[in-house]
Amino acid sequence: MIRIAPTVLNDLDDASAWHETPYGRASAGWRREGTKVHFHAQVPPNTSAVVELPSGDRFTVGSGTHMWVEDHPKPTPSRSRLTLSSSLATIIDDQQAYQAVLGAIAGIDAARADTFRRTTRWKTGRELREPLDKAPVEVLTAVEQALAVLPIGDAKD
């Protein structure tokens, strides 16, 4: 049985993926139209799938093309004060904050910025300071200063 569990991301208006199974191609995706998100799944012959939508609705479907629509308005971005103690998830979800962190690191050490960009695992529950634990004080200070000047309240990309 195939499991399909799409995640709607606020910065994307559509996403899709496919996988070749022994029975043929399975695919799924979504597309935002205003506040509505249209989900689709293609299940190959002689196969079934469990589809878990972001709302929590769960469907078991057979082969064929299936579609659902849910209401998912984009939230208004809001930013609180960001520091080295901020969640990595918060930083990666805020394009302006992410660019400020990369720019601050690159301003001191371009190679370190590239390594940070390529190797940081953006997992929930981790603080920004964790992947910077071996960074010199000047890098940490630059990152803190870059985050401190970001506007608080409505975040603008």
mmCIF file of C-alpha atoms in Angstrom:
data_model
loop_
_atom_site.group_PDB
_atom_site.id
_atom_site.type_symbol
_atom_site.label_atom_id
_atom_site.label_comp_id
_atom_site.label_asym_id
_atom_site.label_seq_id
_atom_site.Cartn_x
_atom_site.Cartn_y
_atom_site.Cartn_z
ATOM 1 C CA MET A 1 0.000 0.000 0.000
ATOM 2 C CA ILE A 2 1.179 3.496 -0.869
ATOM 3 C CA ARG A 3 1.016 6.332 1.689
ATOM 4 C CA ILE A 4 0.407 9.863 0.417
ATOM 5 C CA ALA A 5 0.613 12.712 2.949
ATOM 6 C CA PRO A 6 1.019 16.119 1.281
ATOM 7 C CA THR A 7 2.244 19.105 3.278
ATOM 8 C CA VAL A 8 1.147 22.571 2.184
ATOM 9 C CA LEU A 9 4.009 25.049 2.396
ATOM 10 C CA ASN A 10 3.165 28.734 2.634
ATOM 11 C CA ASP A 11 5.953 29.846 0.272
ATOM 12 C CA LEU A 12 4.900 27.500 -2.540
ATOM 13 C CA ASP A 13 1.842 27.615 -4.770
ATOM 14 C CA ASP A 14 2.208 24.050 -6.027
ATOM 15 C CA ALA A 15 4.227 20.902 -5.503
ATOM 16 C CA SER A 16 4.248 17.393 -6.913
ATOM 17 C CA ALA A 17 6.213 14.165 -6.799
ATOM 18 C CA TRP A 18 6.154 10.766 -8.446
ATOM 19 C CA HIS A 19 7.604 7.314 -7.885
ATOM 20 C CA GLU A 20 7.901 4.327 -10.208
ATOM 21 C CA THR A 21 6.375 1.281 -8.486
ATOM 22 C CA PRO A 22 6.386 -2.298 -9.800
ATOM 23 C CA TYR A 23 2.815 -1.586 -10.997
ATOM 24 C CA GLY A 24 3.487 1.766 -12.663
ATOM 25 C CA ARG A 25 3.923 5.389 -11.727
ATOM 26 C CA ALA A 26 2.356 6.759 -8.552
ATOM 27 C CA SER A 27 2.130 10.524 -8.312
ATOM 28 C CA ALA A 28 0.672 13.162 -6.038
ATOM 29 C CA GLY A 29 0.685 16.893 -5.674
ATOM 30 C CA TRP A 30 -1.181 20.028 -4.834
ATOM 31 C CA ARG A 31 -1.897 23.475 -6.293
ATOM 32 C CA ARG A 32 -3.025 26.606 -4.450
ATOM 33 C CA GLU A 33 -5.826 28.718 -5.963
ATOM 34 C CA GLY A 34 -6.608 31.589 -3.616
ATOM 35 C CA THR A 35 -7.516 30.119 -0.249
ATOM 36 C CA LYS A 36 -8.273 26.689 -1.741
ATOM 37 C CA VAL A 37 -5.706 23.944 -2.225
ATOM 38 C CA HIS A 38 -6.422 21.254 -4.819
ATOM 39 C CA PHE A 39 -4.812 17.884 -4.075
ATOM 40 C CA HIS A 40 -4.425 15.084 -6.612
ATOM 41 C CA ALA A 41 -3.145 11.523 -6.474
ATOM 42 C CA GLN A 42 -2.576 8.989 -9.241
ATOM 43 C CA VAL A 43 -2.481 5.392 -7.986
ATOM 44 C CA PRO A 44 -1.234 2.691 -10.393
ATOM 45 C CA PRO A 45 -3.316 -0.368 -11.345
ATOM 46 C CA ASN A 46 -3.701 -3.169 -8.790
ATOM 47 C CA THR A 47 -2.554 -0.840 -6.008
ATOM 48 C CA SER A 48 -4.203 1.040 -3.184
ATOM 49 C CA ALA A 49 -3.151 4.106 -1.233
ATOM 50 C CA VAL A 50 -3.857 5.815 2.046
ATOM 51 C CA VAL A 51 -4.128 9.564 1.548
ATOM 52 C CA GLU A 52 -3.744 11.782 4.613
ATOM 53 C CA LEU A 53 -4.624 15.402 3.865
ATOM 54 C CA PRO A 54 -3.305 18.310 5.970
ATOM 55 C CA SER A 55 -6.754 18.729 7.563
ATOM 56 C CA GLY A 56 -6.424 15.252 9.049
ATOM 57 C CA ASP A 57 -8.953 13.718 6.658
ATOM 58 C CA ARG A 58 -7.845 10.223 5.680
ATOM 59 C CA PHE A 59 -8.930 8.216 2.638
ATOM 60 C CA THR A 60 -8.140 4.739 1.373
ATOM 61 C CA VAL A 61 -8.352 4.712 -2.418
ATOM 62 C CA GLY A 62 -7.785 2.254 -5.229
ATOM 63 C CA SER A 63 -6.098 2.714 -8.570
ATOM 64 C CA GLY A 64 -6.932 5.756 -10.640
ATOM 65 C CA THR A 65 -6.926 9.511 -10.318
ATOM 66 C CA HIS A 66 -8.288 11.094 -7.143
ATOM 67 C CA MET A 67 -8.830 14.746 -6.200
ATOM 68 C CA TRP A 68 -9.720 16.712 -3.079
ATOM 69 C CA VAL A 69 -10.046 20.392 -2.212
ATOM 70 C CA GLU A 70 -9.410 21.973 1.182
ATOM 71 C CA ASP A 71 -9.384 25.533 2.457
ATOM 72 C CA HIS A 72 -5.842 26.634 3.374
ATOM 73 C CA PRO A 73 -5.517 30.432 3.451
ATOM 74 C CA LYS A 74 -1.947 31.695 3.645
ATOM 75 C CA PRO A 75 -1.231 33.029 7.114
ATOM 76 C CA THR A 76 -0.018 36.590 7.448
ATOM 77 C CA PRO A 77 3.676 36.303 8.224
ATOM 78 C CA SER A 78 4.648 37.725 11.580
ATOM 79 C CA ARG A 79 8.115 37.871 13.064
ATOM 80 C CA SER A 80 9.149 38.115 16.677
ATOM 81 C CA ARG A 81 12.648 39.073 17.760
ATOM 82 C CA LEU A 82 15.133 36.531 16.371
ATOM 83 C CA THR A 83 18.338 35.480 18.143
ATOM 84 C CA LEU A 84 20.821 32.614 18.197
ATOM 85 C CA SER A 85 18.268 30.866 20.435
ATOM 86 C CA SER A 86 15.622 30.989 17.691
ATOM 87 C CA SER A 87 14.469 27.716 16.188
ATOM 88 C CA LEU A 88 16.162 26.592 12.987
ATOM 89 C CA ALA A 89 12.643 25.955 11.640
ATOM 90 C CA THR A 90 11.751 29.605 12.262
ATOM 91 C CA ILE A 91 14.883 30.805 10.451
ATOM 92 C CA ILE A 92 14.493 28.565 7.385
ATOM 93 C CA ASP A 93 10.794 29.472 7.050
ATOM 94 C CA ASP A 94 11.621 33.204 7.019
ATOM 95 C CA GLN A 95 13.485 33.962 3.776
ATOM 96 C CA GLN A 96 14.664 37.379 4.987
ATOM 97 C CA ALA A 97 16.029 35.920 8.254
ATOM 98 C CA TYR A 98 17.715 33.038 6.420
ATOM 99 C CA GLN A 99 19.395 35.446 3.982
ATOM 100 C CA ALA A 100 20.469 37.694 6.881
ATOM 101 C CA VAL A 101 22.117 34.730 8.651
ATOM 102 C CA LEU A 102 23.891 33.554 5.480
ATOM 103 C CA GLY A 103 24.992 37.087 4.638
ATOM 104 C CA ALA A 104 26.354 37.682 8.143
ATOM 105 C CA ILE A 105 28.377 34.468 8.049
ATOM 106 C CA ALA A 106 29.606 35.130 4.495
ATOM 107 C CA GLY A 107 30.701 38.629 5.496
ATOM 108 C CA ILE A 108 33.192 37.038 7.893
ATOM 109 C CA ASP A 109 33.948 33.700 6.202
ATOM 110 C CA ALA A 110 32.469 32.783 2.795
ATOM 111 C CA ALA A 111 33.570 29.141 3.062
ATOM 112 C CA ARG A 112 31.868 28.789 6.462
ATOM 113 C CA ALA A 113 28.662 30.300 4.996
ATOM 114 C CA ASP A 114 28.727 27.784 2.148
ATOM 115 C CA THR A 115 29.278 24.902 4.585
ATOM 116 C CA PHE A 116 26.466 26.198 6.819
ATOM 117 C CA ARG A 117 24.120 26.395 3.804
ATOM 118 C CA ARG A 118 24.994 22.915 2.535
ATOM 119 C CA THR A 119 25.193 20.934 5.777
ATOM 120 C CA THR A 120 22.730 22.417 8.256
ATOM 121 C CA ARG A 121 19.897 20.050 9.093
ATOM 122 C CA TRP A 122 16.849 22.248 9.561
ATOM 123 C CA LYS A 123 15.094 20.076 12.132
ATOM 124 C CA THR A 124 12.396 21.221 14.506
ATOM 125 C CA GLY A 125 13.578 21.578 18.083
ATOM 126 C CA ARG A 126 17.089 22.777 17.225
ATOM 127 C CA GLU A 127 18.344 26.290 17.861
ATOM 128 C CA LEU A 128 20.284 28.398 15.363
ATOM 129 C CA ARG A 129 23.300 28.358 17.694
ATOM 130 C CA GLU A 130 23.680 24.544 17.358
ATOM 131 C CA PRO A 131 25.115 24.442 13.808
ATOM 132 C CA LEU A 132 27.228 27.489 14.725
ATOM 133 C CA ASP A 133 28.667 25.957 17.915
ATOM 134 C CA LYS A 134 32.257 25.965 16.616
ATOM 135 C CA ALA A 135 32.032 29.361 14.918
ATOM 136 C CA PRO A 136 34.297 32.192 16.102
ATOM 137 C CA VAL A 137 32.759 34.861 18.314
ATOM 138 C CA GLU A 138 32.906 37.388 15.446
ATOM 139 C CA VAL A 139 30.616 35.154 13.340
ATOM 140 C CA LEU A 140 28.148 34.747 16.212
ATOM 141 C CA THR A 141 28.176 38.504 16.819
ATOM 142 C CA ALA A 142 27.592 39.225 13.111
ATOM 143 C CA VAL A 143 24.646 36.799 13.015
ATOM 144 C CA GLU A 144 23.122 38.326 16.165
ATOM 145 C CA GLN A 145 23.501 41.837 14.725
ATOM 146 C CA ALA A 146 21.976 40.810 11.374
ATOM 147 C CA LEU A 147 18.962 39.302 13.124
ATOM 148 C CA ALA A 148 18.568 42.278 15.475
ATOM 149 C CA VAL A 149 17.975 44.726 12.604
ATOM 150 C CA LEU A 150 15.182 42.675 10.992
ATOM 151 C CA PRO A 151 11.764 44.280 11.387
ATOM 152 C CA ILE A 152 9.516 42.823 14.080
ATOM 153 C CA GLY A 153 5.806 42.249 13.368
ATOM 154 C CA ASP A 154 4.722 41.629 9.787
ATOM 155 C CA ALA A 155 7.556 39.836 7.983
ATOM 156 C CA LYS A 156 8.159 40.980 4.416
ATOM 157 C CA ASP A 157 10.098 38.838 1.938
#
